[in-house]
Tab-separated table of C-alpha atoms in Angstrom:
chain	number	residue	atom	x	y	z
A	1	UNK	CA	-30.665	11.704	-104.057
A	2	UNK	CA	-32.313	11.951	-107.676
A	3	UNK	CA	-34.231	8.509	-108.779
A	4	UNK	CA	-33.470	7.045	-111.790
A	5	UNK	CA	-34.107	3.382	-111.080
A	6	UNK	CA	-38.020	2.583	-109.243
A	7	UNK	CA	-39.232	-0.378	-108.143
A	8	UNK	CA	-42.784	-1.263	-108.351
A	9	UNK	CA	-44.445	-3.261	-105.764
A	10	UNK	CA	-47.850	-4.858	-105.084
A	11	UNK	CA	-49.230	-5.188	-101.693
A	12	UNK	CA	-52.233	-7.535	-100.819
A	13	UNK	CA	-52.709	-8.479	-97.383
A	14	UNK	CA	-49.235	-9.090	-95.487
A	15	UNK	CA	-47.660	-10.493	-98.819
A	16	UNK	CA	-45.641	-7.715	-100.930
A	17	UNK	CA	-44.400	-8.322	-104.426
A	18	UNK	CA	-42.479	-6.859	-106.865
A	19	UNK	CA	-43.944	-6.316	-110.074
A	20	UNK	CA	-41.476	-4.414	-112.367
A	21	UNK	CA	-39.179	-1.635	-112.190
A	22	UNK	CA	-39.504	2.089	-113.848
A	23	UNK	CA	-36.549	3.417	-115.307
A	24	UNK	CA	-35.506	7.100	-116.286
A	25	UNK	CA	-33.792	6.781	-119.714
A	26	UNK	CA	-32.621	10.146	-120.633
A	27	UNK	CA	-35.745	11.801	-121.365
A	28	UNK	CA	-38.000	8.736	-121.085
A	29	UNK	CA	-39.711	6.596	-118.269
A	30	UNK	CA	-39.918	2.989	-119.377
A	31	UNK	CA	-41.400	-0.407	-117.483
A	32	UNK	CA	-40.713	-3.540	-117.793
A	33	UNK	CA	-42.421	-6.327	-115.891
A	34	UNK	CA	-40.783	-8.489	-113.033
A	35	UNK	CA	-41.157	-12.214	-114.729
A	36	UNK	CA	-41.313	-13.686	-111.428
A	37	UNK	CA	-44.831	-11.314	-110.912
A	38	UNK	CA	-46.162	-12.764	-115.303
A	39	UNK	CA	-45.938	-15.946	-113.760
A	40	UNK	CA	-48.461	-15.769	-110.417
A	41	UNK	CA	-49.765	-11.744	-110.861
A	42	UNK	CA	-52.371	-10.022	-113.526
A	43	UNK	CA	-51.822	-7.330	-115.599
A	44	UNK	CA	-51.836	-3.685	-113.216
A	45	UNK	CA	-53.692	-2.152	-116.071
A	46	UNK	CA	-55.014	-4.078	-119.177
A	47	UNK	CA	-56.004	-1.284	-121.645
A	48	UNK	CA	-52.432	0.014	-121.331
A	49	UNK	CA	-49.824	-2.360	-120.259
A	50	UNK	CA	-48.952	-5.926	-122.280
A	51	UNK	CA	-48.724	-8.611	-119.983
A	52	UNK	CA	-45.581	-9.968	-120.987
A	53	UNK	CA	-41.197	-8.502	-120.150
A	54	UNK	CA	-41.295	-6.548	-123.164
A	55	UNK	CA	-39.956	-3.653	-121.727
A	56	UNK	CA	-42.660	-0.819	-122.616
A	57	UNK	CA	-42.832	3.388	-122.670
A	58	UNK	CA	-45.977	5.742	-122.790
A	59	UNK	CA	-46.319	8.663	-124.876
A	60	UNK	CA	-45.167	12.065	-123.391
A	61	UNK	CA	-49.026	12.654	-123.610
A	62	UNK	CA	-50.509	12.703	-121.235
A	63	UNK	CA	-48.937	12.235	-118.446
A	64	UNK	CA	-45.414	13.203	-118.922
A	65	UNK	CA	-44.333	9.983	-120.677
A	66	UNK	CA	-46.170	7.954	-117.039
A	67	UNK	CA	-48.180	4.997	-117.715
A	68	UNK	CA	-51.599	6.214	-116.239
A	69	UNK	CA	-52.041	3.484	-113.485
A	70	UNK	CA	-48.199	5.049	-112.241
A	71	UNK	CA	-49.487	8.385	-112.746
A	72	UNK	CA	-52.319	7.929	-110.578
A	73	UNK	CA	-49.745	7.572	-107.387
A	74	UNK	CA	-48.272	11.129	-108.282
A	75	UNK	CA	-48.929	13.866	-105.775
A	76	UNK	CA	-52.576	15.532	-106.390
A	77	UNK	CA	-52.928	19.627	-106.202
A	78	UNK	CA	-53.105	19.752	-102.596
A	79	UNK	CA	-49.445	17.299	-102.438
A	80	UNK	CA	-47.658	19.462	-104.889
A	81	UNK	CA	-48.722	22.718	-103.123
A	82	UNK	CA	-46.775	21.005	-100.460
A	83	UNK	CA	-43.939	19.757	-102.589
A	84	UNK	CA	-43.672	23.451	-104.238
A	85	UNK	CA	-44.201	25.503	-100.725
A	86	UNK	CA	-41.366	23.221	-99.229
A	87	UNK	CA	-38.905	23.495	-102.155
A	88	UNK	CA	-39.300	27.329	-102.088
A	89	UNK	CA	-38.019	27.383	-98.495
A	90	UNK	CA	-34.729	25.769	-99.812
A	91	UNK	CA	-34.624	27.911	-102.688
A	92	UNK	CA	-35.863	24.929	-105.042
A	93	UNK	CA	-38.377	24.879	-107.815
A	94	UNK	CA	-40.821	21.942	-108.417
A	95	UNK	CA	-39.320	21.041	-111.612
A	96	UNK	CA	-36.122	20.013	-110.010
A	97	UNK	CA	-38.103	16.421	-108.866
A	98	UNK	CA	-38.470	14.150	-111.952
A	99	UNK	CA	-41.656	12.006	-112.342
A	100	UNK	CA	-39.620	8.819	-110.452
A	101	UNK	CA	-38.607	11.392	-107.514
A	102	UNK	CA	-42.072	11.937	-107.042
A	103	UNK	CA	-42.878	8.589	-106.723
A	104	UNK	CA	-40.523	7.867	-104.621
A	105	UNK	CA	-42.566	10.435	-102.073
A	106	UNK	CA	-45.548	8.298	-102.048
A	107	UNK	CA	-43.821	5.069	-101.154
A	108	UNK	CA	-45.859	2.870	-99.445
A	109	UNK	CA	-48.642	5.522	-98.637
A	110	UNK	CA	-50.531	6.019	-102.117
A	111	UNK	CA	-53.710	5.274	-103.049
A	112	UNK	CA	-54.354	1.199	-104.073
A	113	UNK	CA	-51.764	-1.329	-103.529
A	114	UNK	CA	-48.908	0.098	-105.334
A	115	UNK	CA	-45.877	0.820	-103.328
A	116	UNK	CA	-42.727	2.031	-104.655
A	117	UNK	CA	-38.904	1.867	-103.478
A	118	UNK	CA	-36.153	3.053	-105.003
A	119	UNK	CA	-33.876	0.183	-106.734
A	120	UNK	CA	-30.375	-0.515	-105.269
A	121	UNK	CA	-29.255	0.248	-108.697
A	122	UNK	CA	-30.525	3.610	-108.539
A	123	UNK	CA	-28.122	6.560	-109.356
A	124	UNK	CA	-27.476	9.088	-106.619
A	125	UNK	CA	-26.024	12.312	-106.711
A	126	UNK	CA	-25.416	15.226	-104.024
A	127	UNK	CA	-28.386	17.320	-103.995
A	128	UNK	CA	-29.757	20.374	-101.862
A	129	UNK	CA	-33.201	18.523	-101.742
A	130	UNK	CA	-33.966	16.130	-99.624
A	131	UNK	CA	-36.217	14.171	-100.586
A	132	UNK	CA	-37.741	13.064	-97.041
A	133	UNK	CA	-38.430	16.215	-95.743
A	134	UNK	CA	-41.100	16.530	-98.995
A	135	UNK	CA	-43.232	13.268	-98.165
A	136	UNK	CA	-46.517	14.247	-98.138
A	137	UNK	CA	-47.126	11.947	-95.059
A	138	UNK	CA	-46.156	13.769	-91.432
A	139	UNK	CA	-44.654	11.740	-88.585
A	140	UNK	CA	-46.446	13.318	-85.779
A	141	UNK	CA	-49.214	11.357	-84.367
A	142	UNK	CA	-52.595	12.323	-83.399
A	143	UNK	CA	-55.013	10.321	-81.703
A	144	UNK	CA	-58.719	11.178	-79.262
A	145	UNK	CA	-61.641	11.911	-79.955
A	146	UNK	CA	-62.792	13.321	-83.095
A	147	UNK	CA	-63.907	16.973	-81.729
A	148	UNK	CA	-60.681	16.827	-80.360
A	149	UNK	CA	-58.116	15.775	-83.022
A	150	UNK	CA	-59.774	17.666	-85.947
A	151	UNK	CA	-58.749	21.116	-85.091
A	152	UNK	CA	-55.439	19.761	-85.047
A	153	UNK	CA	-55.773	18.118	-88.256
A	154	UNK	CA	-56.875	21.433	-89.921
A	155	UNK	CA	-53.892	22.422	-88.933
A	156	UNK	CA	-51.979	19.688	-90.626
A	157	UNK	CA	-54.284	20.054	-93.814
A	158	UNK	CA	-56.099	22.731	-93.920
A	159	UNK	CA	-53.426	25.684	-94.956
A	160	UNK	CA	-55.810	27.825	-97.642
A	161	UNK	CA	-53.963	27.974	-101.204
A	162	UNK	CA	-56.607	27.108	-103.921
A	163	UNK	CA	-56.324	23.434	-103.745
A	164	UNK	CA	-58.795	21.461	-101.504
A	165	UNK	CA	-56.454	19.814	-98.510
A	166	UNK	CA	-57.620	17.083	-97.460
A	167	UNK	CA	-56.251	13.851	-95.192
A	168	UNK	CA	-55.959	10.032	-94.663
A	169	UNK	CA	-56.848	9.470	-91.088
A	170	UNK	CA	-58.240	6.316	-89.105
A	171	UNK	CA	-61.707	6.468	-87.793
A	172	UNK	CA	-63.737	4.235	-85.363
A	173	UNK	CA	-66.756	4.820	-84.799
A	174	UNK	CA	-67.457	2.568	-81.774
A	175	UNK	CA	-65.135	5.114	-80.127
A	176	UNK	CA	-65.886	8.159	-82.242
A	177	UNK	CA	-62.197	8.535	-81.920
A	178	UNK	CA	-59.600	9.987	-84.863
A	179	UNK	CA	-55.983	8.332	-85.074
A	180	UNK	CA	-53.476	10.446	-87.436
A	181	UNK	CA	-49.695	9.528	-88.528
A	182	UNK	CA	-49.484	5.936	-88.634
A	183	UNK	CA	-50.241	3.904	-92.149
A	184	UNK	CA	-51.067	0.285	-89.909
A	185	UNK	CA	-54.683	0.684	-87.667
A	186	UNK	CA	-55.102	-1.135	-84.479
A	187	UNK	CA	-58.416	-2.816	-84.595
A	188	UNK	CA	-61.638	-1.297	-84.476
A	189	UNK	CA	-59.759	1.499	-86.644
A	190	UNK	CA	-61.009	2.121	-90.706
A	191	UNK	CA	-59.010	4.131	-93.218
A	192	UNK	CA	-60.740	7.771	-93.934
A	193	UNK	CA	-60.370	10.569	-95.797
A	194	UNK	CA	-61.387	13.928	-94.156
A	195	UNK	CA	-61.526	16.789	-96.173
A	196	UNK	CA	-60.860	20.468	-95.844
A	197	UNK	CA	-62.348	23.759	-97.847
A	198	UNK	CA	-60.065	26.242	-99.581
A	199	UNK	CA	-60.826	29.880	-99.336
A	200	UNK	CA	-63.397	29.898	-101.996
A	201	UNK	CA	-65.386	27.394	-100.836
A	202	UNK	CA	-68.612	28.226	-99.453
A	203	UNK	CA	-68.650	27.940	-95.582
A	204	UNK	CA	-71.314	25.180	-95.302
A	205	UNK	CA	-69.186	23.132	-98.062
A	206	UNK	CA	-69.655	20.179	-96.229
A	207	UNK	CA	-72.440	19.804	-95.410
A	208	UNK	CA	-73.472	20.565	-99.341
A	209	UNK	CA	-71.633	17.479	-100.097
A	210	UNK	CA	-73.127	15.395	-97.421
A	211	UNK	CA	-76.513	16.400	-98.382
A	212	UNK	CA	-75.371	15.066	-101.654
A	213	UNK	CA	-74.034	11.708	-100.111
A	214	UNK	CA	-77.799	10.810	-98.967
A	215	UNK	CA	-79.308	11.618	-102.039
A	216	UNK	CA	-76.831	9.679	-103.750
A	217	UNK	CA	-77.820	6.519	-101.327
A	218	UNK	CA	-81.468	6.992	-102.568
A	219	UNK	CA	-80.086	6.923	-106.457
A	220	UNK	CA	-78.941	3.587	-106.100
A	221	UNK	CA	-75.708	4.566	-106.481
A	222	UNK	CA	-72.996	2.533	-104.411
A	223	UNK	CA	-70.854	5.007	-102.360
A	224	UNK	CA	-68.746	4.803	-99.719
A	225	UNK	CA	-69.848	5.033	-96.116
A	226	UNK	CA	-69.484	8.817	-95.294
A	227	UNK	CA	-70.382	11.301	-92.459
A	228	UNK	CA	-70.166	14.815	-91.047
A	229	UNK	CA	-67.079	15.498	-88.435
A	230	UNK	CA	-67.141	18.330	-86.172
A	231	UNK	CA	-64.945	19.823	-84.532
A	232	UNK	CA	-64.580	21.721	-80.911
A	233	UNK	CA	-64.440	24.969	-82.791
A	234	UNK	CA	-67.849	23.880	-84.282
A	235	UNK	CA	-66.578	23.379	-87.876
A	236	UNK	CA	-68.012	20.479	-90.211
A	237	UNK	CA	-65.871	18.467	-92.221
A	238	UNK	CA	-67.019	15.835	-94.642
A	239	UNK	CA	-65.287	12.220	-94.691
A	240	UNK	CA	-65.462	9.199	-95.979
A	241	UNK	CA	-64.462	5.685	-95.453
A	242	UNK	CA	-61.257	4.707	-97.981
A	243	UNK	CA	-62.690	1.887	-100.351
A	244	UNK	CA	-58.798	1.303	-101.466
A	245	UNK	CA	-58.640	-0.462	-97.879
A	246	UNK	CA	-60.631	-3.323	-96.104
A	247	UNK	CA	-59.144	-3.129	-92.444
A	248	UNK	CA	-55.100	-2.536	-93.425
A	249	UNK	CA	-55.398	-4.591	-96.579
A	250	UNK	CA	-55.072	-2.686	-99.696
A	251	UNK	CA	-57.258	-3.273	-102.942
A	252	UNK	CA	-55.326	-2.279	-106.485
A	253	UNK	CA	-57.168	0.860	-107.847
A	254	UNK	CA	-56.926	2.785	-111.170
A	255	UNK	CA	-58.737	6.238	-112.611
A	256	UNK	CA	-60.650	6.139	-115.368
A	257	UNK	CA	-58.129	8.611	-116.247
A	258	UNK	CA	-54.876	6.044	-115.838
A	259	UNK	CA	-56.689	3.391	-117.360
A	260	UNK	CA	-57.918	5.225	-120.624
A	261	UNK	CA	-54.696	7.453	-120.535
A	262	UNK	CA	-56.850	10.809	-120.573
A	263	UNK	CA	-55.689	14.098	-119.679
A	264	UNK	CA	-58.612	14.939	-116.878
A	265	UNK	CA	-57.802	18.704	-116.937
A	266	UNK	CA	-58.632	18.818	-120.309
A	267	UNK	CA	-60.383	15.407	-120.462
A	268	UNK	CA	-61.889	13.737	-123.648
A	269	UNK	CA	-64.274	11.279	-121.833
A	270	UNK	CA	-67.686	10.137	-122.433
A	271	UNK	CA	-70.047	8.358	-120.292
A	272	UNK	CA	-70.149	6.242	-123.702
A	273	UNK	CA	-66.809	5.172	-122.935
A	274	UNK	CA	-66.909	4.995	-119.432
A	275	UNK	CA	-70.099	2.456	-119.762
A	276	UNK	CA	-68.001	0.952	-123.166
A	277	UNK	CA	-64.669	0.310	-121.148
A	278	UNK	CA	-66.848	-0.692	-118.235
A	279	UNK	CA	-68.042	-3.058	-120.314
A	280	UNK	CA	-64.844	-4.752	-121.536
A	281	UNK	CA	-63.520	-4.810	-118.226
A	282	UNK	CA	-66.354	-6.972	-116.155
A	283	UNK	CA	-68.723	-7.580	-118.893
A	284	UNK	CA	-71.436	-7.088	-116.065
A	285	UNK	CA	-75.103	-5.578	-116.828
A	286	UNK	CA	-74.919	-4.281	-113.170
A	287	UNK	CA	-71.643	-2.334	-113.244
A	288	UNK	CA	-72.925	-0.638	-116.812
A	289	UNK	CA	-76.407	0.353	-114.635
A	290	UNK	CA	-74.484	2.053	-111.965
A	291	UNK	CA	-72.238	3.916	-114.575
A	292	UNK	CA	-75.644	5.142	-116.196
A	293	UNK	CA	-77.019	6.217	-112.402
A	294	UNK	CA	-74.081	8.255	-111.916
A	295	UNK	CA	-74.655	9.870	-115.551
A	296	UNK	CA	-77.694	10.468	-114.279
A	297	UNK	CA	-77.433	12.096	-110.644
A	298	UNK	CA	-74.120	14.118	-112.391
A	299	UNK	CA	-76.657	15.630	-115.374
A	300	UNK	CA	-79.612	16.335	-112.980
A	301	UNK	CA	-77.265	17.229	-109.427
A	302	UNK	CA	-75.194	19.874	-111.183
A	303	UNK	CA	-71.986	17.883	-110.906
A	304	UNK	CA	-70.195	19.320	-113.386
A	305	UNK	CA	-66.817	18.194	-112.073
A	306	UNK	CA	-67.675	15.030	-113.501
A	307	UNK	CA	-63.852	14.304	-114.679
A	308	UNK	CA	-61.994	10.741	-115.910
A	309	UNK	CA	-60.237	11.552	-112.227
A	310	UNK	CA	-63.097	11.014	-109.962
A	311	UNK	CA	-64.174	7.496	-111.644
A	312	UNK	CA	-61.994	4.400	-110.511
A	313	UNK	CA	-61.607	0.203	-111.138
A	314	UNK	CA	-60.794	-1.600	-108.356
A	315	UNK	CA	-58.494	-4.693	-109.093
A	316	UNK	CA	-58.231	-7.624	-105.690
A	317	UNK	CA	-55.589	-9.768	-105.285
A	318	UNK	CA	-57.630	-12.385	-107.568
A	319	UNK	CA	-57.100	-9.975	-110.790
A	320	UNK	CA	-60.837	-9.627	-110.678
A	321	UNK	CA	-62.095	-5.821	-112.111
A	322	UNK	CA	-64.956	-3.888	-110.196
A	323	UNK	CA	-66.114	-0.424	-110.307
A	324	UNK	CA	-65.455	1.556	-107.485
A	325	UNK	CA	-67.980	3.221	-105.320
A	326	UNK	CA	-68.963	6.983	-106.522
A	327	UNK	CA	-66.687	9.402	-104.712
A	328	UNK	CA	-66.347	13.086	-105.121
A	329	UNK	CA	-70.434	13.471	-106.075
A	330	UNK	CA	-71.185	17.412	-104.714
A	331	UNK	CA	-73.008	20.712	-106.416
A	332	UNK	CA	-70.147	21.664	-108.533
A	333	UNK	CA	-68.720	23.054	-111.681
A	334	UNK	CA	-65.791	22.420	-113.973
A	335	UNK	CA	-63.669	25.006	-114.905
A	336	UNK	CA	-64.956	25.718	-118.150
A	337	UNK	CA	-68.720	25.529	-116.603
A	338	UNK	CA	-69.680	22.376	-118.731
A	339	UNK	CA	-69.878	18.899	-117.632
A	340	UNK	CA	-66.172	17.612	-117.478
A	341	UNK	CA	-67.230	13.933	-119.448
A	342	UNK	CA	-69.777	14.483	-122.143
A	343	UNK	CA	-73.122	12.742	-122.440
A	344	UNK	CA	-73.674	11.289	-125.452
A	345	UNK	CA	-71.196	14.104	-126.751
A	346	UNK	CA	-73.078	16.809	-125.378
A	347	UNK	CA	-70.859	18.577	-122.318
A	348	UNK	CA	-72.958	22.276	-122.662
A	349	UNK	CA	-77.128	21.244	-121.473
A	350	UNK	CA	-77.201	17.055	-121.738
A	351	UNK	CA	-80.703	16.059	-120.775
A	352	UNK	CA	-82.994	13.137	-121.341
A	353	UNK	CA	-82.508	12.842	-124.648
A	354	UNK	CA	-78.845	12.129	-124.096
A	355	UNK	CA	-79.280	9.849	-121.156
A	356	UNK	CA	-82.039	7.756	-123.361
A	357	UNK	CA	-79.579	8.000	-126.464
A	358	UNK	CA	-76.539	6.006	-124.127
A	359	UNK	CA	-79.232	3.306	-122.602
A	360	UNK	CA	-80.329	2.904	-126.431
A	361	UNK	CA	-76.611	2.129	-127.047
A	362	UNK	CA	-75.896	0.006	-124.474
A	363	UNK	CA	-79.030	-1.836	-124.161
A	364	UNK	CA	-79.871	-0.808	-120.786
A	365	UNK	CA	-82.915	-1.936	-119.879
A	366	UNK	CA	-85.795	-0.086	-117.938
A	367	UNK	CA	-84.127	3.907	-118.670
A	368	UNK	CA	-86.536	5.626	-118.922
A	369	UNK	CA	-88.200	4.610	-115.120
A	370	UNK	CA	-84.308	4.682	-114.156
A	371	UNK	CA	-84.213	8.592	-114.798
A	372	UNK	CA	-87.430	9.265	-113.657
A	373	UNK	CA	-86.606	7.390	-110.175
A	374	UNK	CA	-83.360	9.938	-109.753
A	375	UNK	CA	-85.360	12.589	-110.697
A	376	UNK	CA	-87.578	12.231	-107.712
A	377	UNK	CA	-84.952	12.125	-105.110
A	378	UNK	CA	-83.121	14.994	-106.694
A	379	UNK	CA	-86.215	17.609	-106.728
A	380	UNK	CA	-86.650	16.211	-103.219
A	381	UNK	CA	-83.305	18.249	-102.063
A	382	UNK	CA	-84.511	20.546	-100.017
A	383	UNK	CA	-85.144	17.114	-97.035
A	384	UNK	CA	-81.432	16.131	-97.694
A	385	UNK	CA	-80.564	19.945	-97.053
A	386	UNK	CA	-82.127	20.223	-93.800
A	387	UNK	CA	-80.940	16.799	-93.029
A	388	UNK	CA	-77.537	17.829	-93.670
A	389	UNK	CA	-77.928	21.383	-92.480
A	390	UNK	CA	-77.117	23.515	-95.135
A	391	UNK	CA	-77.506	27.450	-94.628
A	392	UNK	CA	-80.597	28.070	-96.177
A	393	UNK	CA	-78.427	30.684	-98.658
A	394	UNK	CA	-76.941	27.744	-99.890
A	395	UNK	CA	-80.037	25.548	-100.674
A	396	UNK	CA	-82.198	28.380	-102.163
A	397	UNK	CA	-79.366	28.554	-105.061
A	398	UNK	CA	-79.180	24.957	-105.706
A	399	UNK	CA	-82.500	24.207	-105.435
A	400	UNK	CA	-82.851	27.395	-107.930
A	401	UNK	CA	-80.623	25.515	-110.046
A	402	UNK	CA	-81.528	22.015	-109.465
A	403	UNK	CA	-85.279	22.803	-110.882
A	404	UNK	CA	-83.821	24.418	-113.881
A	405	UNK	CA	-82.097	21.194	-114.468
A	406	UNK	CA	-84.682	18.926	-114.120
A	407	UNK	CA	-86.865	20.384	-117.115
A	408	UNK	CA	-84.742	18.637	-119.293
């Protein structure tokens, strides 16, 4: 079956909703609002989307003619190495799925609270591929205690192949128990993510990350609740709790990416923007102080990965905007060695003089003790590494680089 026809669906606590349909028109994806949804909903992405049942299309750029917040359900690198690997068995290449067939995979598993069914006015047509045996969730279900299940899970998502598996599991840690392969938690259960290392990943990847996680709590930097797994085999694995999900209620979520519309491979961000659109979006002196922390911690902590991808807005079933808790904050580089969003349009060596250049912009009060505060906790990594256990290989180079950093 080939999906030309996509509903769009909302999910907030037990009550679902339809909020538009997607549409493959020749060569062009359009949406058009549900008026039953203008009448009691909000608007899925305000930068983007007019509220109204105009029905609207997205340039081709740059996310193959996608609205962002649509584009944001697509597969990531690890659930296209999945899509590809299982098309290849059937003699299929990737390209034979279309942006709404992809879609269609994520259903009602995604990220957020948008689900997505294919309309009973959808076109079908014979086809080799079918389309269920591609979902990137798997039936079988796992459940015991976490030294147990995670070997098993590694098995599920840890296949090397250059992208970083990683999965959605439930975790509760009254029991210390892992429950895989079924979307709805009994109680006691919380949504996770686990995550996996790919072959060129350092060994002790984990633990480098959760060493991060603890100095990112002494930044003053709202994150997620996070930990260290381990499993029989001795292997550490780094989760964290889902902040899409409160119990089995899902919270509407959006990339900095989808809601700017920018290509995060090649992204044009600035932490201007970020704190600019920020700004727009809850008009809240808080949020834009957390969006300079994390400008902060990513200029002094070597996160170079710093792309419009791993900043989100959280929307609740009120319509009310937040900023989402910092996710995906580890040693790391981008692919072209600069920092993925500029600083005050310096990606190569921003320092201080950047940072005090954006808080002189924004009017953010008290920078300069702001930077020196995350300063201290960030030359204080070698605690955090032997708190997190990090081979002592591994902390000599950061901490090598870390000082370097903090000269600036």
């Amino acid at each position: 079956m080939r999906i030309d026809r996509l509903d769009v669906l909302i999910k907030f606590e037990d009550k679902v909703q339809q909020v538009g349909q997607l549409v493959l028109n020749k060569s062009e994806i359009l949406f058009k609002y549900e008026e039953s949804y203008l009448s009691v909903g909000d608007n899925l992405s305000p930068l983007k989307l007019t509220f109204d049942d105009r029905i609207q299309g997205a340039k081709q750029n740059p996310f193959d003619g996608l609205f962002g917040v649509f584009a944001d359900s697509l597969p990531d690198a690890w659930g296209r190495l999945l899509m590809r690997n299982n098309l290849l068995k059937s003699g299929k290449q990737i390209s034979t799925l279309n942006s709404l067939d992809q879609l269609n995979l994520s259903g009602d598993n995604g990220l957020g609270a948008l689900i997505y069914r294919p309309s009973m006015s959808s076109h079908k047509e014979d086809s080799t591929v079918d389309l269920d045996i591609l979902n990137n969730s798997i039936s079988t279900i796992l459940a015991g205690e976490s030294t147990q299940v995670l070997d098993d899970l590694f098995q599920v998502g840890g296949s090397p192949g250059g992208a970083r598996p990683k999965v959605y599991t439930g975790y509760s840690s009254e029991l210390d128990s892992l429950l895989f392969g079924t979307p709805k938690l009994p109680d006691g259960f919380d949504h996770w993510i686990i995550k996996f290392g790919a072959l060129v990943d350092q060994p002790d990847i984990a633990n480098i990350e959760y060493a991060y996680y603890l100095m990112v709590l002494d930044a003053g930097i709202e994150i997620s609740e996070s930990r260290l797994f381990e499993s029989v085999s001795g292997k550490k694995y780094f989760g964290t709790k889902r902040f899409d999900r409160v119990g089995n209620d899902r919270i509407h979520m959006v990339s900095a990416a989808g809601m700017f519309h920018d290509d995060y491979e090649r992204s044009q961000m600035d932490y201007g923007t970020l704190l600019y659109e920020s700004n727009r979006l809850m008009n809240d002196v808080r949020v834009l102080e957390q969006v300079y922390r994390r400008a902060i911690f990513n200029v002094y902590a070597h996160n170079r990965d710093d792309h419009s991808k791993n900043f989100a807005f959280l929307m609740n079933s009120f319509g009310k905007w937040a900023l989402s808790p910092a996710y995906d904050l580890t040693f790391s580089s981008s692919s072209q060695g600069h920092h993925s969003t500029t600083c005050a349009g310096n990606g190569i060596d921003p320092g201080e003089k950047e940072l005090l250049e954006l808080a002189d912009d924004f009017s953010i009060k008290n920078a300069r003790s702001i930077i020196a505060e995350i300063k201290l906790v960030i030359a204080d990594w070698q605690s955090y590494a032997n708190k997190a256990m990090v081979s002592k290989q591994s902390s000599r180079a950061i901490e090598n680089t870390l000082k370097s950093l903090l000269k600036h």
